[in-house]
Amino acid sequence: QSALTQPASVSGSPGQSITISCTGTSSDVGGYNYVSWYQQHPGEAPKLMIFEVSNRPSGVSNRFSGSKSGNTASLTISGLQAEDEADYYCTSYTSSSTRLFGGGTKLTVL
Amino acid sequence: QVHLQESGPGLVKPSETLSLTCTVSGGSISGYFWSWIRQPPGQGLEWIGYSHYSGSTNYNPSLRSRVTISVDTSKNQFSLKLISVTAADTAVYYCAREVPTPYYMDIWGKGTTVTVSS
């Protein structure tokens, strides 16, 4: 199974909005609403930010939102803050009942 | 709150077996999937596999021939065994709890670094 496709990097200025895409196939992203997103700061463990495409866990800022269209899921961060600078990974359930991660996107806050 | 802690050797020789344990504290091991994920230096996350608390398992196809994940409900622990390791298995290894349907990993351990070298 190949990794889900994410842009290697995105950037934005404080206060702006950015969107990170996560493209798979009908056997994973497109076939199920089981896409989640994780934030990882350097040297730390990943942190769950979005689950089931668009749901936020308790404690995660409402500046983070998720959506999906066809085989592509997206994570949008609005009102960018310096603390949002991190790596972001999507993951999806697959038709083989395995899990597939995206390659990761480095977010730089300018 | 639930806390996960990985433990095991930080150095493994090539061709030997990598063995890690994840201890679950503050909650029960029942009702969840228990997963292992790894991250090679400077690279992205790779899903290794899971064991359901009932004992059913599923693994990354690329690792399936070498990996075993098992749960010990009496100790509130689960473990990872990876045989015939090479330098490519050098990584930070994370354990995580996965919520069944809709399948998301809500709690992660801090990770443990395993280096494969003679």
PDB file of C-alpha atoms in Angstrom:
ATOM      1  CA  GLN A   1       0.000   0.000   0.000  1.00  0.00           C
ATOM      2  CA  SER A   2       1.366   3.431  -0.936  1.00  0.00           C
ATOM      3  CA  ALA A   3       1.266   6.344   1.464  1.00  0.00           C
ATOM      4  CA  LEU A   4      -1.488   8.905   1.104  1.00  0.00           C
ATOM      5  CA  THR A   5      -0.293  11.969  -0.822  1.00  0.00           C
ATOM      6  CA  GLN A   6       0.253  15.214   1.084  1.00  0.00           C
ATOM      7  CA  PRO A   7       2.179  18.331   0.016  1.00  0.00           C
ATOM      8  CA  ALA A   8       5.656  18.310   1.517  1.00  0.00           C
ATOM      9  CA  SER A   9       5.285  21.835   2.847  1.00  0.00           C
ATOM     10  CA  VAL A  10       2.863  24.710   3.209  1.00  0.00           C
ATOM     11  CA  SER A  11       3.311  28.140   4.730  1.00  0.00           C
ATOM     12  CA  GLY A  12       1.269  31.097   5.820  1.00  0.00           C
ATOM     13  CA  SER A  13       1.480  34.295   7.803  1.00  0.00           C
ATOM     14  CA  PRO A  14      -0.046  34.746  11.248  1.00  0.00           C
ATOM     15  CA  GLY A  15      -3.781  35.278  11.013  1.00  0.00           C
ATOM     16  CA  GLN A  16      -4.085  33.697   7.584  1.00  0.00           C
ATOM     17  CA  SER A  17      -5.704  30.369   6.709  1.00  0.00           C
ATOM     18  CA  ILE A  18      -4.012  27.382   5.120  1.00  0.00           C
ATOM     19  CA  THR A  19      -5.285  24.060   3.812  1.00  0.00           C
ATOM     20  CA  ILE A  20      -3.399  20.762   3.686  1.00  0.00           C
ATOM     21  CA  SER A  21      -4.659  18.117   1.285  1.00  0.00           C
ATOM     22  CA  CYS A  22      -4.492  14.345   1.673  1.00  0.00           C
ATOM     23  CA  THR A  23      -5.194  12.304  -1.458  1.00  0.00           C
ATOM     24  CA  GLY A  24      -5.827   8.590  -1.538  1.00  0.00           C
ATOM     25  CA  THR A  25      -8.046   6.208  -3.458  1.00  0.00           C
ATOM     26  CA  SER A  26     -11.539   4.759  -3.316  1.00  0.00           C
ATOM     27  CA  SER A  27     -10.063   1.954  -1.192  1.00  0.00           C
ATOM     28  CA  ASP A  28      -9.146   4.296   1.634  1.00  0.00           C
ATOM     29  CA  VAL A  29      -9.937   8.031   1.848  1.00  0.00           C
ATOM     30  CA  GLY A  30     -12.707   7.914  -0.746  1.00  0.00           C
ATOM     31  CA  GLY A  31     -14.335   4.784   0.598  1.00  0.00           C
ATOM     32  CA  TYR A  32     -14.718   5.628   4.274  1.00  0.00           C
ATOM     33  CA  ASN A  33     -15.254   8.620   6.528  1.00  0.00           C
ATOM     34  CA  TYR A  34     -12.458   7.360   8.749  1.00  0.00           C
ATOM     35  CA  VAL A  35      -9.846  10.026   8.099  1.00  0.00           C
ATOM     36  CA  SER A  36      -7.961  11.556  11.001  1.00  0.00           C
ATOM     37  CA  TRP A  37      -5.285  14.239  11.275  1.00  0.00           C
ATOM     38  CA  TYR A  38      -2.341  14.493  13.655  1.00  0.00           C
ATOM     39  CA  GLN A  39      -0.048  17.368  14.625  1.00  0.00           C
ATOM     40  CA  GLN A  40       3.551  16.629  15.545  1.00  0.00           C
ATOM     41  CA  HIS A  41       5.973  19.143  16.996  1.00  0.00           C
ATOM     42  CA  PRO A  42       9.711  18.307  16.802  1.00  0.00           C
ATOM     43  CA  GLY A  43      10.733  15.673  19.311  1.00  0.00           C
ATOM     44  CA  GLU A  44       7.160  15.039  20.438  1.00  0.00           C
ATOM     45  CA  ALA A  45       4.567  12.362  19.870  1.00  0.00           C
ATOM     46  CA  PRO A  46       1.761  13.025  17.380  1.00  0.00           C
ATOM     47  CA  LYS A  47      -1.427  14.621  18.734  1.00  0.00           C
ATOM     48  CA  LEU A  48      -4.910  13.916  17.404  1.00  0.00           C
ATOM     49  CA  MET A  49      -6.469  17.045  15.875  1.00  0.00           C
ATOM     50  CA  ILE A  50      -9.370  15.748  13.747  1.00  0.00           C
ATOM     51  CA  PHE A  51     -11.150  12.390  13.565  1.00  0.00           C
ATOM     52  CA  GLU A  52     -13.877  10.966  11.336  1.00  0.00           C
ATOM     53  CA  VAL A  53     -13.056  13.580   8.655  1.00  0.00           C
ATOM     54  CA  SER A  54     -14.322  16.639  10.496  1.00  0.00           C
ATOM     55  CA  ASN A  55     -14.719  16.013  14.221  1.00  0.00           C
ATOM     56  CA  ARG A  56     -12.530  17.789  16.773  1.00  0.00           C
ATOM     57  CA  PRO A  57     -11.529  16.106  20.030  1.00  0.00           C
ATOM     58  CA  SER A  58     -12.199  18.005  23.206  1.00  0.00           C
ATOM     59  CA  GLY A  59      -9.507  20.605  23.787  1.00  0.00           C
ATOM     60  CA  VAL A  60      -8.537  21.147  20.144  1.00  0.00           C
ATOM     61  CA  SER A  61      -9.030  24.699  18.923  1.00  0.00           C
ATOM     62  CA  ASN A  62     -11.961  25.366  16.582  1.00  0.00           C
ATOM     63  CA  ARG A  63      -9.425  27.007  14.262  1.00  0.00           C
ATOM     64  CA  PHE A  64      -8.805  23.459  13.029  1.00  0.00           C
ATOM     65  CA  SER A  65     -11.367  21.945  10.678  1.00  0.00           C
ATOM     66  CA  GLY A  66     -11.532  18.985   8.323  1.00  0.00           C
ATOM     67  CA  SER A  67     -13.447  18.033   5.209  1.00  0.00           C
ATOM     68  CA  LYS A  68     -13.470  15.490   2.415  1.00  0.00           C
ATOM     69  CA  SER A  69     -14.413  15.425  -1.253  1.00  0.00           C
ATOM     70  CA  GLY A  70     -14.051  12.225  -3.223  1.00  0.00           C
ATOM     71  CA  ASN A  71     -10.631  10.709  -2.627  1.00  0.00           C
ATOM     72  CA  THR A  72      -9.159  13.865  -1.057  1.00  0.00           C
ATOM     73  CA  ALA A  73      -9.421  14.957   2.561  1.00  0.00           C
ATOM     74  CA  SER A  74      -8.359  18.385   3.751  1.00  0.00           C
ATOM     75  CA  LEU A  75      -7.265  20.020   6.975  1.00  0.00           C
ATOM     76  CA  THR A  76      -7.809  23.771   7.265  1.00  0.00           C
ATOM     77  CA  ILE A  77      -6.209  25.913   9.933  1.00  0.00           C
ATOM     78  CA  SER A  78      -7.637  29.411  10.240  1.00  0.00           C
ATOM     79  CA  GLY A  79      -6.163  32.346  12.127  1.00  0.00           C
ATOM     80  CA  LEU A  80      -2.663  30.884  11.934  1.00  0.00           C
ATOM     81  CA  GLN A  81      -0.596  31.179  15.088  1.00  0.00           C
ATOM     82  CA  ALA A  82       3.104  30.605  15.661  1.00  0.00           C
ATOM     83  CA  GLU A  83       2.321  27.524  17.774  1.00  0.00           C
ATOM     84  CA  ASP A  84       0.676  25.872  14.760  1.00  0.00           C
ATOM     85  CA  GLU A  85       4.085  25.429  13.135  1.00  0.00           C
ATOM     86  CA  ALA A  86       4.535  21.650  13.086  1.00  0.00           C
ATOM     87  CA  ASP A  87       4.292  18.579  10.893  1.00  0.00           C
ATOM     88  CA  TYR A  88       0.800  17.345  10.035  1.00  0.00           C
ATOM     89  CA  TYR A  89      -0.161  13.806   9.046  1.00  0.00           C
ATOM     90  CA  CYS A  90      -3.395  12.390   7.731  1.00  0.00           C
ATOM     91  CA  THR A  91      -4.364   8.754   8.114  1.00  0.00           C
ATOM     92  CA  SER A  92      -7.171   6.633   6.757  1.00  0.00           C
ATOM     93  CA  TYR A  93      -8.800   3.288   7.341  1.00  0.00           C
ATOM     94  CA  THR A  94      -8.458   1.029   4.286  1.00  0.00           C
ATOM     95  CA  SER A  95     -10.495  -1.707   2.604  1.00  0.00           C
ATOM     96  CA  SER A  96      -8.020  -4.252   4.029  1.00  0.00           C
ATOM     97  CA  SER A  97      -8.769  -2.988   7.541  1.00  0.00           C
ATOM     98  CA  THR A  98      -5.231  -1.611   7.706  1.00  0.00           C
ATOM     99  CA  ARG A  99      -4.331   2.027   8.345  1.00  0.00           C
ATOM    100  CA  LEU A 100      -2.445   4.268   5.945  1.00  0.00           C
ATOM    101  CA  PHE A 101      -0.574   7.455   6.816  1.00  0.00           C
ATOM    102  CA  GLY A 102       0.154  10.371   4.544  1.00  0.00           C
ATOM    103  CA  GLY A 103       3.757  11.366   3.945  1.00  0.00           C
ATOM    104  CA  GLY A 104       3.400  14.403   6.177  1.00  0.00           C
ATOM    105  CA  THR A 105       3.293  18.169   5.588  1.00  0.00           C
ATOM    106  CA  LYS A 106       5.591  20.680   7.237  1.00  0.00           C
ATOM    107  CA  LEU A 107       3.697  23.854   8.124  1.00  0.00           C
ATOM    108  CA  THR A 108       5.790  27.001   8.414  1.00  0.00           C
ATOM    109  CA  VAL A 109       4.299  30.116   9.992  1.00  0.00           C
ATOM    110  CA  LEU A 110       6.110  33.033   8.379  1.00  0.00           C
TER     111      LEU A 110
ATOM    112  CA  GLN B   1      -6.394   9.723  32.439  1.00  0.00           C
ATOM    113  CA  VAL B   2      -4.973   6.925  30.312  1.00  0.00           C
ATOM    114  CA  HIS B   3      -1.206   6.949  29.848  1.00  0.00           C
ATOM    115  CA  LEU B   4       0.967   4.805  27.574  1.00  0.00           C
ATOM    116  CA  GLN B   5       4.657   4.084  28.135  1.00  0.00           C
ATOM    117  CA  GLU B   6       6.959   2.224  25.749  1.00  0.00           C
ATOM    118  CA  SER B   7       9.870   0.183  27.067  1.00  0.00           C
ATOM    119  CA  GLY B   8      12.561  -2.047  25.604  1.00  0.00           C
ATOM    120  CA  PRO B   9      16.151  -2.124  24.367  1.00  0.00           C
ATOM    121  CA  GLY B  10      17.392   0.976  22.569  1.00  0.00           C
ATOM    122  CA  LEU B  11      19.957  -0.982  20.567  1.00  0.00           C
ATOM    123  CA  VAL B  12      19.381  -4.167  18.575  1.00  0.00           C
ATOM    124  CA  LYS B  13      21.896  -6.035  16.426  1.00  0.00           C
ATOM    125  CA  PRO B  14      21.153  -6.702  12.745  1.00  0.00           C
ATOM    126  CA  SER B  15      19.307  -9.992  12.097  1.00  0.00           C
ATOM    127  CA  GLU B  16      18.086 -10.130  15.708  1.00  0.00           C
ATOM    128  CA  THR B  17      14.604  -9.489  17.132  1.00  0.00           C
ATOM    129  CA  LEU B  18      13.299  -6.108  18.231  1.00  0.00           C
ATOM    130  CA  SER B  19      10.979  -6.448  21.248  1.00  0.00           C
ATOM    131  CA  LEU B  20       9.043  -3.564  22.793  1.00  0.00           C
ATOM    132  CA  THR B  21       6.326  -3.377  25.423  1.00  0.00           C
ATOM    133  CA  CYS B  22       3.711  -0.695  25.960  1.00  0.00           C
ATOM    134  CA  THR B  23       2.243  -0.395  29.450  1.00  0.00           C
ATOM    135  CA  VAL B  24      -1.271   1.035  29.744  1.00  0.00           C
ATOM    136  CA  SER B  25      -2.017   2.886  32.970  1.00  0.00           C
ATOM    137  CA  GLY B  26      -5.108   4.740  34.151  1.00  0.00           C
ATOM    138  CA  GLY B  27      -7.557   2.666  32.153  1.00  0.00           C
ATOM    139  CA  SER B  28      -8.524  -0.747  30.871  1.00  0.00           C
ATOM    140  CA  ILE B  29      -7.067  -2.437  27.830  1.00  0.00           C
ATOM    141  CA  SER B  30     -10.514  -3.792  26.922  1.00  0.00           C
ATOM    142  CA  GLY B  31     -12.569  -2.338  24.107  1.00  0.00           C
ATOM    143  CA  TYR B  32      -9.812  -0.835  22.002  1.00  0.00           C
ATOM    144  CA  PHE B  33      -7.285  -1.531  19.286  1.00  0.00           C
ATOM    145  CA  TRP B  34      -3.662  -1.282  20.449  1.00  0.00           C
ATOM    146  CA  SER B  35      -1.284  -0.076  17.775  1.00  0.00           C
ATOM    147  CA  TRP B  36       2.359   0.423  16.973  1.00  0.00           C
ATOM    148  CA  ILE B  37       3.607   3.182  14.683  1.00  0.00           C
ATOM    149  CA  ARG B  38       7.198   4.024  13.817  1.00  0.00           C
ATOM    150  CA  GLN B  39       9.088   7.023  12.457  1.00  0.00           C
ATOM    151  CA  PRO B  40      12.556   6.624  10.908  1.00  0.00           C
ATOM    152  CA  PRO B  41      14.920   9.549  11.478  1.00  0.00           C
ATOM    153  CA  GLY B  42      13.790  12.590   9.507  1.00  0.00           C
ATOM    154  CA  GLN B  43      10.908  10.691   7.899  1.00  0.00           C
ATOM    155  CA  GLY B  44       7.150  10.334   8.256  1.00  0.00           C
ATOM    156  CA  LEU B  45       4.952   8.039  10.301  1.00  0.00           C
ATOM    157  CA  GLU B  46       4.487   4.398   9.312  1.00  0.00           C
ATOM    158  CA  TRP B  47       1.677   2.240  10.689  1.00  0.00           C
ATOM    159  CA  ILE B  48       3.025  -1.132  11.831  1.00  0.00           C
ATOM    160  CA  GLY B  49      -0.146  -2.843  12.981  1.00  0.00           C
ATOM    161  CA  TYR B  50      -2.587  -3.452  15.807  1.00  0.00           C
ATOM    162  CA  SER B  51      -3.905  -6.045  18.153  1.00  0.00           C
ATOM    163  CA  HIS B  52      -7.504  -5.797  19.258  1.00  0.00           C
ATOM    164  CA  TYR B  53      -7.993  -6.493  22.958  1.00  0.00           C
ATOM    165  CA  SER B  54      -9.738  -9.716  21.908  1.00  0.00           C
ATOM    166  CA  GLY B  55      -6.528 -10.875  20.229  1.00  0.00           C
ATOM    167  CA  SER B  56      -7.314 -10.283  16.568  1.00  0.00           C
ATOM    168  CA  THR B  57      -4.496  -8.593  14.689  1.00  0.00           C
ATOM    169  CA  ASN B  58      -3.726  -6.808  11.435  1.00  0.00           C
ATOM    170  CA  TYR B  59      -0.393  -5.674  10.087  1.00  0.00           C
ATOM    171  CA  ASN B  60       1.162  -3.427   7.457  1.00  0.00           C
ATOM    172  CA  PRO B  61       1.557  -5.679   4.393  1.00  0.00           C
ATOM    173  CA  SER B  62       5.180  -4.568   4.006  1.00  0.00           C
ATOM    174  CA  LEU B  63       6.018  -5.853   7.511  1.00  0.00           C
ATOM    175  CA  ARG B  64       3.538  -8.724   7.881  1.00  0.00           C
ATOM    176  CA  SER B  65       6.104 -11.507   7.484  1.00  0.00           C
ATOM    177  CA  ARG B  66       8.260 -10.131  10.316  1.00  0.00           C
ATOM    178  CA  VAL B  67       5.915  -8.609  12.895  1.00  0.00           C
ATOM    179  CA  THR B  68       3.818  -9.873  15.792  1.00  0.00           C
ATOM    180  CA  ILE B  69       1.691  -7.710  18.077  1.00  0.00           C
ATOM    181  CA  SER B  70       0.018  -9.211  21.127  1.00  0.00           C
ATOM    182  CA  VAL B  71      -2.014  -8.034  24.111  1.00  0.00           C
ATOM    183  CA  ASP B  72      -1.637  -9.225  27.720  1.00  0.00           C
ATOM    184  CA  THR B  73      -4.849  -8.169  29.442  1.00  0.00           C
ATOM    185  CA  SER B  74      -3.675  -9.478  32.824  1.00  0.00           C
ATOM    186  CA  LYS B  75      -0.747  -7.039  32.808  1.00  0.00           C
ATOM    187  CA  ASN B  76      -2.496  -4.217  30.900  1.00  0.00           C
ATOM    188  CA  GLN B  77       0.319  -4.358  28.367  1.00  0.00           C
ATOM    189  CA  PHE B  78       0.770  -4.997  24.682  1.00  0.00           C
ATOM    190  CA  SER B  79       3.922  -5.835  22.814  1.00  0.00           C
ATOM    191  CA  LEU B  80       5.690  -5.635  19.468  1.00  0.00           C
ATOM    192  CA  LYS B  81       8.114  -8.187  18.065  1.00  0.00           C
ATOM    193  CA  LEU B  82       9.932  -7.550  14.799  1.00  0.00           C
ATOM    194  CA  ILE B  83      12.276 -10.285  13.608  1.00  0.00           C
ATOM    195  CA  SER B  84      15.315 -10.171  11.332  1.00  0.00           C
ATOM    196  CA  VAL B  85      15.877  -6.440  11.765  1.00  0.00           C
ATOM    197  CA  THR B  86      18.126  -4.324   9.557  1.00  0.00           C
ATOM    198  CA  ALA B  87      19.323  -0.737   9.720  1.00  0.00           C
ATOM    199  CA  ALA B  88      16.113   0.259   7.916  1.00  0.00           C
ATOM    200  CA  ASP B  89      14.200  -0.627  11.087  1.00  0.00           C
ATOM    201  CA  THR B  90      15.978   2.128  13.034  1.00  0.00           C
ATOM    202  CA  ALA B  91      13.226   4.487  14.166  1.00  0.00           C
ATOM    203  CA  VAL B  92      11.272   6.029  16.993  1.00  0.00           C
ATOM    204  CA  TYR B  93       8.585   3.503  17.893  1.00  0.00           C
ATOM    205  CA  TYR B  94       5.258   4.779  19.273  1.00  0.00           C
ATOM    206  CA  CYS B  95       2.465   2.811  20.853  1.00  0.00           C
ATOM    207  CA  ALA B  96      -1.059   4.185  20.606  1.00  0.00           C
ATOM    208  CA  ARG B  97      -4.654   3.446  21.576  1.00  0.00           C
ATOM    209  CA  GLU B  98      -7.100   3.344  18.699  1.00  0.00           C
ATOM    210  CA  VAL B  99     -10.821   3.877  19.148  1.00  0.00           C
ATOM    211  CA  PRO B 100     -12.843   1.310  17.163  1.00  0.00           C
ATOM    212  CA  THR B 101     -15.098   2.788  14.463  1.00  0.00           C
ATOM    213  CA  PRO B 102     -14.317   5.462  13.454  1.00  0.00           C
ATOM    214  CA  TYR B 103     -10.755   4.270  13.943  1.00  0.00           C
ATOM    215  CA  TYR B 104      -8.611   7.051  15.289  1.00  0.00           C
ATOM    216  CA  MET B 105      -5.584   7.008  17.582  1.00  0.00           C
ATOM    217  CA  ASP B 106      -6.450   9.231  20.505  1.00  0.00           C
ATOM    218  CA  ILE B 107      -3.680   8.457  22.980  1.00  0.00           C
ATOM    219  CA  TRP B 108      -0.004   8.011  22.164  1.00  0.00           C
ATOM    220  CA  GLY B 109       3.082   7.100  24.125  1.00  0.00           C
ATOM    221  CA  LYS B 110       6.062   9.444  24.090  1.00  0.00           C
ATOM    222  CA  GLY B 111       7.972   7.081  21.808  1.00  0.00           C
ATOM    223  CA  THR B 112      11.178   5.123  22.215  1.00  0.00           C
ATOM    224  CA  THR B 113      14.195   5.205  19.929  1.00  0.00           C
ATOM    225  CA  VAL B 114      15.473   1.886  18.622  1.00  0.00           C
ATOM    226  CA  THR B 115      18.743   1.750  16.725  1.00  0.00           C
ATOM    227  CA  VAL B 116      19.759  -1.308  14.725  1.00  0.00           C
ATOM    228  CA  SER B 117      23.517  -1.549  14.664  1.00  0.00           C
ATOM    229  CA  SER B 118      26.272  -4.022  15.403  1.00  0.00           C
TER     230      SER B 118
END
